[in-house]
Amino acid sequence: VQLQASGGGLVQVGGSLRLSCAVSGSISSIEYMGWSRQAPGKQRELVALITSDGIIKYVDSVKGRVTISRDNAKNTAYLQMNSLKSEDTSVYYCNTGYRDYARNFFDAWGQGTLVTVSS
């Protein structure tokens, strides 16, 4: 299973970016998809998560500015980030919890995509 994240880049404070994460491979079902981030010298934190049941969670610092969504047909998750702040600067990682056709559960991570918010 591979996760391909894209959409990072350089944006000014107040700007917007949309990250995408496409999951491919031998997958029976996806239980959840999420985005985490890690800034230099800081621990990785969960930014947003969306489950197969449509349950959505956000870290408090992004509520009202960030929207997570998914396209089940494409096994792709999106993270729309608006009103970006300098403290949003991080490497963003997507991950997914999925089941293979033997119903084994796995948690997989993609490569990070860098988001830099400049003032």
PDB file of C-alpha atoms in Angstrom:
ATOM      1  CA  VAL A   1       0.000   0.000   0.000  1.00  0.00           C
ATOM      2  CA  GLN A   2       1.278   3.430  -0.917  1.00  0.00           C
ATOM      3  CA  LEU A   3       0.209   6.868   0.166  1.00  0.00           C
ATOM      4  CA  GLN A   4       1.047   9.738  -2.139  1.00  0.00           C
ATOM      5  CA  ALA A   5       0.776  13.139  -0.513  1.00  0.00           C
ATOM      6  CA  SER A   6       0.920  16.356  -2.472  1.00  0.00           C
ATOM      7  CA  GLY A   7      -0.052  19.991  -2.332  1.00  0.00           C
ATOM      8  CA  GLY A   8       2.475  21.443   0.047  1.00  0.00           C
ATOM      9  CA  GLY A   9       4.350  24.598  -0.710  1.00  0.00           C
ATOM     10  CA  LEU A  10       5.091  28.158   0.256  1.00  0.00           C
ATOM     11  CA  VAL A  11       2.205  30.442   1.088  1.00  0.00           C
ATOM     12  CA  GLN A  12       1.854  33.766   2.810  1.00  0.00           C
ATOM     13  CA  VAL A  13       0.125  34.266   6.119  1.00  0.00           C
ATOM     14  CA  GLY A  14      -3.611  34.283   5.537  1.00  0.00           C
ATOM     15  CA  GLY A  15      -3.336  32.195   2.420  1.00  0.00           C
ATOM     16  CA  SER A  16      -4.726  28.772   1.587  1.00  0.00           C
ATOM     17  CA  LEU A  17      -3.451  25.391   0.527  1.00  0.00           C
ATOM     18  CA  ARG A  18      -5.086  22.090  -0.220  1.00  0.00           C
ATOM     19  CA  LEU A  19      -3.219  18.897   0.519  1.00  0.00           C
ATOM     20  CA  SER A  20      -4.127  15.619  -1.133  1.00  0.00           C
ATOM     21  CA  CYS A  21      -3.343  12.050  -0.119  1.00  0.00           C
ATOM     22  CA  ALA A  22      -4.058   9.210  -2.507  1.00  0.00           C
ATOM     23  CA  VAL A  23      -3.967   5.638  -1.220  1.00  0.00           C
ATOM     24  CA  SER A  24      -3.249   2.810  -3.600  1.00  0.00           C
ATOM     25  CA  GLY A  25      -2.642  -0.897  -3.293  1.00  0.00           C
ATOM     26  CA  SER A  26      -4.408  -4.016  -2.114  1.00  0.00           C
ATOM     27  CA  ILE A  27      -7.051  -2.564   0.166  1.00  0.00           C
ATOM     28  CA  SER A  28     -10.354  -4.045   1.163  1.00  0.00           C
ATOM     29  CA  SER A  29     -11.556  -1.100   3.174  1.00  0.00           C
ATOM     30  CA  ILE A  30     -10.286   2.118   4.672  1.00  0.00           C
ATOM     31  CA  GLU A  31     -11.217   2.699   8.294  1.00  0.00           C
ATOM     32  CA  TYR A  32      -9.859   6.212   8.582  1.00  0.00           C
ATOM     33  CA  MET A  33      -7.605   8.760   6.945  1.00  0.00           C
ATOM     34  CA  GLY A  34      -5.784  11.499   8.719  1.00  0.00           C
ATOM     35  CA  TRP A  35      -3.240  14.252   8.556  1.00  0.00           C
ATOM     36  CA  SER A  36      -0.553  14.905  11.123  1.00  0.00           C
ATOM     37  CA  ARG A  37       2.223  17.450  11.180  1.00  0.00           C
ATOM     38  CA  GLN A  38       5.619  17.844  12.715  1.00  0.00           C
ATOM     39  CA  ALA A  39       7.475  21.102  13.040  1.00  0.00           C
ATOM     40  CA  PRO A  40      11.235  21.198  13.692  1.00  0.00           C
ATOM     41  CA  GLY A  41      11.973  20.351  17.305  1.00  0.00           C
ATOM     42  CA  LYS A  42       8.381  19.446  18.057  1.00  0.00           C
ATOM     43  CA  GLN A  43       6.444  16.239  18.398  1.00  0.00           C
ATOM     44  CA  ARG A  44       4.189  15.060  15.650  1.00  0.00           C
ATOM     45  CA  GLU A  45       0.583  16.023  16.255  1.00  0.00           C
ATOM     46  CA  LEU A  46      -2.643  14.868  14.714  1.00  0.00           C
ATOM     47  CA  VAL A  47      -4.235  17.691  12.749  1.00  0.00           C
ATOM     48  CA  ALA A  48      -7.390  16.083  11.405  1.00  0.00           C
ATOM     49  CA  LEU A  49      -8.970  12.673  11.041  1.00  0.00           C
ATOM     50  CA  ILE A  50     -11.959  11.358   9.137  1.00  0.00           C
ATOM     51  CA  THR A  51     -13.386   7.894   9.641  1.00  0.00           C
ATOM     52  CA  SER A  52     -15.331   5.649   7.320  1.00  0.00           C
ATOM     53  CA  ASP A  53     -18.427   6.560   9.336  1.00  0.00           C
ATOM     54  CA  GLY A  54     -17.866  10.231   8.606  1.00  0.00           C
ATOM     55  CA  ILE A  55     -16.648  11.121  12.086  1.00  0.00           C
ATOM     56  CA  ILE A  56     -14.271  14.066  11.891  1.00  0.00           C
ATOM     57  CA  LYS A  57     -11.864  15.366  14.478  1.00  0.00           C
ATOM     58  CA  TYR A  58      -9.567  18.378  14.450  1.00  0.00           C
ATOM     59  CA  VAL A  59      -6.868  19.596  16.754  1.00  0.00           C
ATOM     60  CA  ASP A  60      -8.077  22.744  18.497  1.00  0.00           C
ATOM     61  CA  SER A  61      -5.479  24.975  16.856  1.00  0.00           C
ATOM     62  CA  VAL A  62      -6.922  24.435  13.362  1.00  0.00           C
ATOM     63  CA  LYS A  63     -10.643  24.343  14.080  1.00  0.00           C
ATOM     64  CA  GLY A  64     -12.513  26.759  11.862  1.00  0.00           C
ATOM     65  CA  ARG A  65      -9.628  27.066   9.435  1.00  0.00           C
ATOM     66  CA  VAL A  66      -9.100  23.536   8.211  1.00  0.00           C
ATOM     67  CA  THR A  67     -11.443  21.033   6.568  1.00  0.00           C
ATOM     68  CA  ILE A  68     -10.717  17.372   6.005  1.00  0.00           C
ATOM     69  CA  SER A  69     -12.655  15.445   3.403  1.00  0.00           C
ATOM     70  CA  ARG A  70     -12.348  12.226   1.464  1.00  0.00           C
ATOM     71  CA  ASP A  71     -13.343  10.814  -1.874  1.00  0.00           C
ATOM     72  CA  ASN A  72     -14.081   7.173  -1.185  1.00  0.00           C
ATOM     73  CA  ALA A  73     -14.178   6.256  -4.853  1.00  0.00           C
ATOM     74  CA  LYS A  74     -10.636   7.563  -5.285  1.00  0.00           C
ATOM     75  CA  ASN A  75      -9.312   6.498  -1.853  1.00  0.00           C
ATOM     76  CA  THR A  76      -8.134  10.052  -1.482  1.00  0.00           C
ATOM     77  CA  ALA A  77      -8.250  12.442   1.436  1.00  0.00           C
ATOM     78  CA  TYR A  78      -7.940  16.195   1.267  1.00  0.00           C
ATOM     79  CA  LEU A  79      -6.957  18.820   3.784  1.00  0.00           C
ATOM     80  CA  GLN A  80      -8.158  22.294   2.891  1.00  0.00           C
ATOM     81  CA  MET A  81      -6.276  24.829   4.963  1.00  0.00           C
ATOM     82  CA  ASN A  82      -7.379  28.458   5.043  1.00  0.00           C
ATOM     83  CA  SER A  83      -6.237  31.508   6.974  1.00  0.00           C
ATOM     84  CA  LEU A  84      -2.846  29.934   7.379  1.00  0.00           C
ATOM     85  CA  LYS A  85      -0.620  31.118  10.191  1.00  0.00           C
ATOM     86  CA  SER A  86       3.140  30.987  10.555  1.00  0.00           C
ATOM     87  CA  GLU A  87       2.709  28.352  13.247  1.00  0.00           C
ATOM     88  CA  ASP A  88       1.134  26.050  10.670  1.00  0.00           C
ATOM     89  CA  THR A  89       4.552  25.676   9.096  1.00  0.00           C
ATOM     90  CA  SER A  90       5.368  21.972   9.316  1.00  0.00           C
ATOM     91  CA  VAL A  91       5.897  18.809   7.417  1.00  0.00           C
ATOM     92  CA  TYR A  92       2.437  17.309   6.944  1.00  0.00           C
ATOM     93  CA  TYR A  93       1.988  13.548   6.838  1.00  0.00           C
ATOM     94  CA  CYS A  94      -1.045  11.605   5.809  1.00  0.00           C
ATOM     95  CA  ASN A  95      -1.892   8.218   7.202  1.00  0.00           C
ATOM     96  CA  THR A  96      -4.573   5.629   6.816  1.00  0.00           C
ATOM     97  CA  GLY A  97      -5.929   2.712   8.763  1.00  0.00           C
ATOM     98  CA  TYR A  98      -7.040   0.027   6.368  1.00  0.00           C
ATOM     99  CA  ARG A  99      -7.886  -3.642   6.061  1.00  0.00           C
ATOM    100  CA  ASP A 100      -6.521  -5.995   3.439  1.00  0.00           C
ATOM    101  CA  TYR A 101      -8.587  -8.720   1.847  1.00  0.00           C
ATOM    102  CA  ALA A 102      -7.726 -11.087   4.703  1.00  0.00           C
ATOM    103  CA  ARG A 103      -9.246  -8.469   7.040  1.00  0.00           C
ATOM    104  CA  ASN A 104      -5.906  -7.739   8.675  1.00  0.00           C
ATOM    105  CA  PHE A 105      -5.660  -4.166   9.931  1.00  0.00           C
ATOM    106  CA  PHE A 106      -2.735  -1.888   9.104  1.00  0.00           C
ATOM    107  CA  ASP A 107      -1.783   1.694   9.767  1.00  0.00           C
ATOM    108  CA  ALA A 108       0.269   3.200   6.956  1.00  0.00           C
ATOM    109  CA  TRP A 109       1.972   6.548   6.524  1.00  0.00           C
ATOM    110  CA  GLY A 110       2.912   8.557   3.492  1.00  0.00           C
ATOM    111  CA  GLN A 111       5.918  10.713   2.893  1.00  0.00           C
ATOM    112  CA  GLY A 112       5.635  14.200   4.260  1.00  0.00           C
ATOM    113  CA  THR A 113       4.828  17.299   2.325  1.00  0.00           C
ATOM    114  CA  LEU A 114       6.276  20.580   3.506  1.00  0.00           C
ATOM    115  CA  VAL A 115       4.014  23.534   4.189  1.00  0.00           C
ATOM    116  CA  THR A 116       5.778  26.831   4.791  1.00  0.00           C
ATOM    117  CA  VAL A 117       3.779  29.870   5.807  1.00  0.00           C
ATOM    118  CA  SER A 118       5.707  33.098   5.478  1.00  0.00           C
ATOM    119  CA  SER A 119       4.918  36.447   7.029  1.00  0.00           C
TER     120      SER A 119
END
